[in-house]
mmCIF file of C-alpha atoms in Angstrom:
data_model
loop_
_atom_site.group_PDB
_atom_site.id
_atom_site.type_symbol
_atom_site.label_atom_id
_atom_site.label_comp_id
_atom_site.label_asym_id
_atom_site.label_seq_id
_atom_site.Cartn_x
_atom_site.Cartn_y
_atom_site.Cartn_z
ATOM 1 C CA UNK A 460 -31.828 -56.895 -11.830
ATOM 2 C CA UNK A 461 -31.870 -57.132 -8.135
ATOM 3 C CA UNK A 462 -33.324 -54.181 -6.350
ATOM 4 C CA UNK A 463 -30.919 -52.848 -3.775
ATOM 5 C CA UNK A 464 -31.864 -50.321 -1.247
ATOM 6 C CA UNK A 465 -30.002 -46.984 -1.057
ATOM 7 C CA UNK A 466 -28.368 -47.750 2.218
ATOM 8 C CA UNK A 467 -25.443 -49.380 0.490
ATOM 9 C CA UNK A 468 -24.288 -45.857 -0.465
ATOM 10 C CA UNK A 469 -23.765 -45.314 3.308
ATOM 11 C CA UNK A 470 -21.080 -47.845 3.750
ATOM 12 C CA UNK A 471 -17.734 -46.435 4.775
ATOM 13 C CA UNK A 472 -14.369 -48.063 5.055
ATOM 14 C CA UNK A 473 -12.575 -46.531 8.130
ATOM 15 C CA UNK A 474 -9.289 -45.053 7.124
ATOM 16 C CA UNK A 475 -6.776 -44.473 9.920
ATOM 17 C CA UNK A 476 -4.071 -41.951 8.880
ATOM 18 C CA UNK A 477 -0.671 -42.736 10.056
ATOM 19 C CA UNK A 478 0.251 -40.838 13.370
ATOM 20 C CA UNK A 479 3.177 -38.459 12.909
ATOM 21 C CA UNK A 480 6.226 -38.756 15.073
ATOM 22 C CA UNK A 481 6.264 -35.767 17.276
ATOM 23 C CA UNK A 482 9.501 -34.294 18.775
ATOM 24 C CA UNK A 483 8.729 -33.316 22.440
ATOM 25 C CA UNK A 484 9.527 -29.718 23.578
ATOM 26 C CA UNK A 485 12.226 -31.119 25.765
ATOM 27 C CA UNK A 486 14.058 -32.768 22.862
ATOM 28 C CA UNK A 487 13.684 -29.763 20.737
ATOM 29 C CA UNK A 488 14.999 -27.536 23.483
ATOM 30 C CA UNK A 489 17.990 -29.915 23.791
ATOM 31 C CA UNK A 490 18.836 -29.475 20.229
ATOM 32 C CA UNK A 491 18.433 -25.730 20.379
ATOM 33 C CA UNK A 492 20.322 -25.085 23.589
ATOM 34 C CA UNK A 493 23.027 -27.721 24.085
ATOM 35 C CA UNK A 494 26.139 -26.155 22.644
ATOM 36 C CA UNK A 495 28.255 -29.221 23.646
ATOM 37 C CA UNK A 496 26.317 -31.587 21.518
ATOM 38 C CA UNK A 497 26.177 -29.251 18.574
ATOM 39 C CA UNK A 498 29.889 -28.689 18.650
ATOM 40 C CA UNK A 499 30.386 -32.597 18.917
ATOM 41 C CA UNK A 500 28.686 -32.962 15.450
ATOM 42 C CA UNK A 501 30.608 -32.678 12.175
ATOM 43 C CA UNK A 502 29.799 -29.559 10.030
ATOM 44 C CA UNK A 503 27.378 -31.313 7.690
ATOM 45 C CA UNK A 504 25.183 -32.519 10.702
ATOM 46 C CA UNK A 505 25.220 -29.127 12.256
ATOM 47 C CA UNK A 506 23.772 -27.701 8.998
ATOM 48 C CA UNK A 507 21.150 -30.436 8.867
ATOM 49 C CA UNK A 508 20.355 -29.788 12.663
ATOM 50 C CA UNK A 509 19.895 -26.126 11.921
ATOM 51 C CA UNK A 510 17.450 -26.846 8.975
ATOM 52 C CA UNK A 511 15.615 -29.393 11.301
ATOM 53 C CA UNK A 512 15.325 -26.876 14.115
ATOM 54 C CA UNK A 513 13.813 -24.159 11.797
ATOM 55 C CA UNK A 514 11.489 -26.694 10.300
ATOM 56 C CA UNK A 515 10.197 -27.793 13.721
ATOM 57 C CA UNK A 516 9.861 -24.119 14.748
ATOM 58 C CA UNK A 517 7.957 -23.031 11.701
ATOM 59 C CA UNK A 518 6.008 -26.361 11.076
ATOM 60 C CA UNK A 519 6.673 -25.905 7.338
ATOM 61 C CA UNK A 520 6.915 -28.784 4.901
ATOM 62 C CA UNK A 521 10.274 -29.536 3.368
ATOM 63 C CA UNK A 522 9.404 -28.106 -0.056
ATOM 64 C CA UNK A 523 8.184 -24.861 1.568
ATOM 65 C CA UNK A 524 11.214 -24.535 3.823
ATOM 66 C CA UNK A 525 13.837 -24.952 1.032
ATOM 67 C CA UNK A 526 12.006 -22.236 -1.147
ATOM 68 C CA UNK A 527 12.155 -19.526 1.439
ATOM 69 C CA UNK A 528 14.225 -16.564 0.090
ATOM 70 C CA UNK A 529 15.973 -13.884 1.950
ATOM 71 C CA UNK A 530 13.508 -11.244 0.724
ATOM 72 C CA UNK A 531 10.734 -13.235 2.448
ATOM 73 C CA UNK A 532 11.955 -12.027 5.830
ATOM 74 C CA UNK A 533 10.382 -8.940 7.389
ATOM 75 C CA UNK A 534 12.510 -7.173 9.943
ATOM 76 C CA UNK A 535 9.932 -5.092 12.100
ATOM 77 C CA UNK A 536 10.392 -3.408 15.396
ATOM 78 C CA UNK A 537 8.521 -6.205 17.117
ATOM 79 C CA UNK A 538 10.952 -8.931 15.675
ATOM 80 C CA UNK A 539 11.656 -10.949 12.450
ATOM 81 C CA UNK A 540 8.761 -12.577 10.545
ATOM 82 C CA UNK A 541 8.850 -15.005 7.726
ATOM 83 C CA UNK A 542 6.336 -14.606 4.861
ATOM 84 C CA UNK A 543 5.754 -17.954 3.033
ATOM 85 C CA UNK A 544 3.392 -18.894 0.247
ATOM 86 C CA UNK A 545 2.853 -22.712 0.622
ATOM 87 C CA UNK A 546 3.194 -24.846 -2.517
ATOM 88 C CA UNK A 547 0.494 -27.449 -1.550
ATOM 89 C CA UNK A 548 -2.297 -25.160 -0.320
ATOM 90 C CA UNK A 549 -1.292 -21.743 -1.819
ATOM 91 C CA UNK A 550 -1.869 -20.084 1.506
ATOM 92 C CA UNK A 551 0.341 -17.144 2.515
ATOM 93 C CA UNK A 552 1.630 -17.618 6.027
ATOM 94 C CA UNK A 553 3.355 -14.867 8.249
ATOM 95 C CA UNK A 554 5.366 -16.563 10.942
ATOM 96 C CA UNK A 555 7.131 -14.760 13.771
ATOM 97 C CA UNK A 556 10.598 -16.194 14.385
ATOM 98 C CA UNK A 557 12.110 -16.533 17.820
ATOM 99 C CA UNK A 558 15.558 -15.341 18.668
ATOM 100 C CA UNK A 559 17.240 -18.716 18.196
ATOM 101 C CA UNK A 560 15.741 -19.130 14.833
ATOM 102 C CA UNK A 561 17.043 -15.698 13.736
ATOM 103 C CA UNK A 562 20.473 -16.649 15.024
ATOM 104 C CA UNK A 563 20.492 -19.867 12.760
ATOM 105 C CA UNK A 564 19.422 -17.784 9.751
ATOM 106 C CA UNK A 565 22.148 -15.248 10.406
ATOM 107 C CA UNK A 566 24.708 -18.075 10.780
ATOM 108 C CA UNK A 567 24.021 -19.214 7.260
ATOM 109 C CA UNK A 568 23.316 -15.848 5.681
ATOM 110 C CA UNK A 569 26.591 -15.607 3.765
ATOM 111 C CA UNK A 570 26.558 -19.184 2.471
ATOM 112 C CA UNK A 571 23.040 -19.554 1.037
ATOM 113 C CA UNK A 572 22.678 -17.140 -1.846
ATOM 114 C CA UNK A 573 19.127 -16.000 -2.304
ATOM 115 C CA UNK A 574 17.744 -18.581 0.028
ATOM 116 C CA UNK A 575 17.433 -18.378 3.885
ATOM 117 C CA UNK A 576 18.697 -21.950 4.514
ATOM 118 C CA UNK A 577 21.509 -23.979 2.928
ATOM 119 C CA UNK A 578 20.415 -26.360 0.183
ATOM 120 C CA UNK A 579 20.069 -30.116 1.124
ATOM 121 C CA UNK A 580 17.937 -32.886 -0.618
ATOM 122 C CA UNK A 581 15.116 -34.456 1.168
ATOM 123 C CA UNK A 582 16.850 -37.833 1.071
ATOM 124 C CA UNK A 583 19.904 -36.556 2.730
ATOM 125 C CA UNK A 584 17.966 -34.425 5.210
ATOM 126 C CA UNK A 585 16.116 -37.534 6.447
ATOM 127 C CA UNK A 586 19.260 -39.693 6.572
ATOM 128 C CA UNK A 587 21.197 -36.958 8.397
ATOM 129 C CA UNK A 588 18.220 -36.307 10.956
ATOM 130 C CA UNK A 589 18.430 -39.896 11.775
ATOM 131 C CA UNK A 590 22.146 -39.869 12.463
ATOM 132 C CA UNK A 591 21.617 -36.708 14.677
ATOM 133 C CA UNK A 592 18.878 -38.535 16.654
ATOM 134 C CA UNK A 593 21.158 -41.573 17.195
ATOM 135 C CA UNK A 594 23.976 -39.405 18.276
ATOM 136 C CA UNK A 595 21.669 -37.641 20.754
ATOM 137 C CA UNK A 596 20.992 -41.150 22.253
ATOM 138 C CA UNK A 597 17.302 -41.335 21.107
ATOM 139 C CA UNK A 598 17.364 -44.951 20.000
ATOM 140 C CA UNK A 599 14.847 -46.333 22.264
ATOM 141 C CA UNK A 600 12.084 -48.612 20.809
ATOM 142 C CA UNK A 601 9.316 -46.725 19.019
ATOM 143 C CA UNK A 602 6.913 -49.061 17.359
ATOM 144 C CA UNK A 603 5.556 -48.169 13.940
ATOM 145 C CA UNK A 604 1.785 -48.835 14.063
ATOM 146 C CA UNK A 605 -0.531 -48.938 10.925
ATOM 147 C CA UNK A 606 -4.101 -50.178 10.850
ATOM 148 C CA UNK A 607 -5.234 -53.123 8.656
ATOM 149 C CA UNK A 608 -8.891 -54.098 8.524
ATOM 150 C CA UNK A 609 -9.492 -51.876 11.537
ATOM 151 C CA UNK A 610 -6.763 -53.507 13.802
ATOM 152 C CA UNK A 611 -3.532 -51.940 14.850
ATOM 153 C CA UNK A 612 -0.605 -53.868 13.538
ATOM 154 C CA UNK A 613 3.038 -53.134 14.272
ATOM 155 C CA UNK A 614 5.317 -52.763 11.191
ATOM 156 C CA UNK A 615 8.732 -54.530 11.713
ATOM 157 C CA UNK A 616 12.017 -53.716 10.243
ATOM 158 C CA UNK A 617 13.595 -56.010 7.656
ATOM 159 C CA UNK A 618 15.486 -57.839 10.488
ATOM 160 C CA UNK A 619 12.333 -58.324 12.311
ATOM 161 C CA UNK A 620 12.902 -55.980 15.121
ATOM 162 C CA UNK A 621 10.886 -52.908 16.124
ATOM 163 C CA UNK A 622 11.664 -49.424 14.850
ATOM 164 C CA UNK A 623 13.594 -47.013 16.990
ATOM 165 C CA UNK A 624 12.756 -43.429 17.586
ATOM 166 C CA UNK A 625 15.686 -42.428 15.611
ATOM 167 C CA UNK A 626 14.482 -44.457 12.628
#
């Protein structure tokens, strides 16, 4: 029965979305161009690295990337384009593909059936990307920060240490 003013409807709890881990252009260029590093990886990690490079180049979610079919590629005189209908937003995207992405797609063309890229579960993709990063030497400390009650807090691993970039 207490009268409360309408200002209480204006209260907001600040929400800080987690910051994504972004691969720098130099690191992506290393994965694309360093043939020695690529050849040092076993075949299953080479496959994962190709999927990862295409994902970084197009900016597509895993679910959208795995659903791209060969008939979604447009071969025009100005280059190769990928046409994708995103699952989450339902938007049609037309993405131009650079030469290295087209080379990766052609590398897997005979082995993928109707899809552009080889099939790989999300769990295995994540585990193998971590292994590729570790083999590339990107195991420097990279703290995982989340906000609790408006304050930045570092999330630690089970052993109490900080997360690494490859994690």
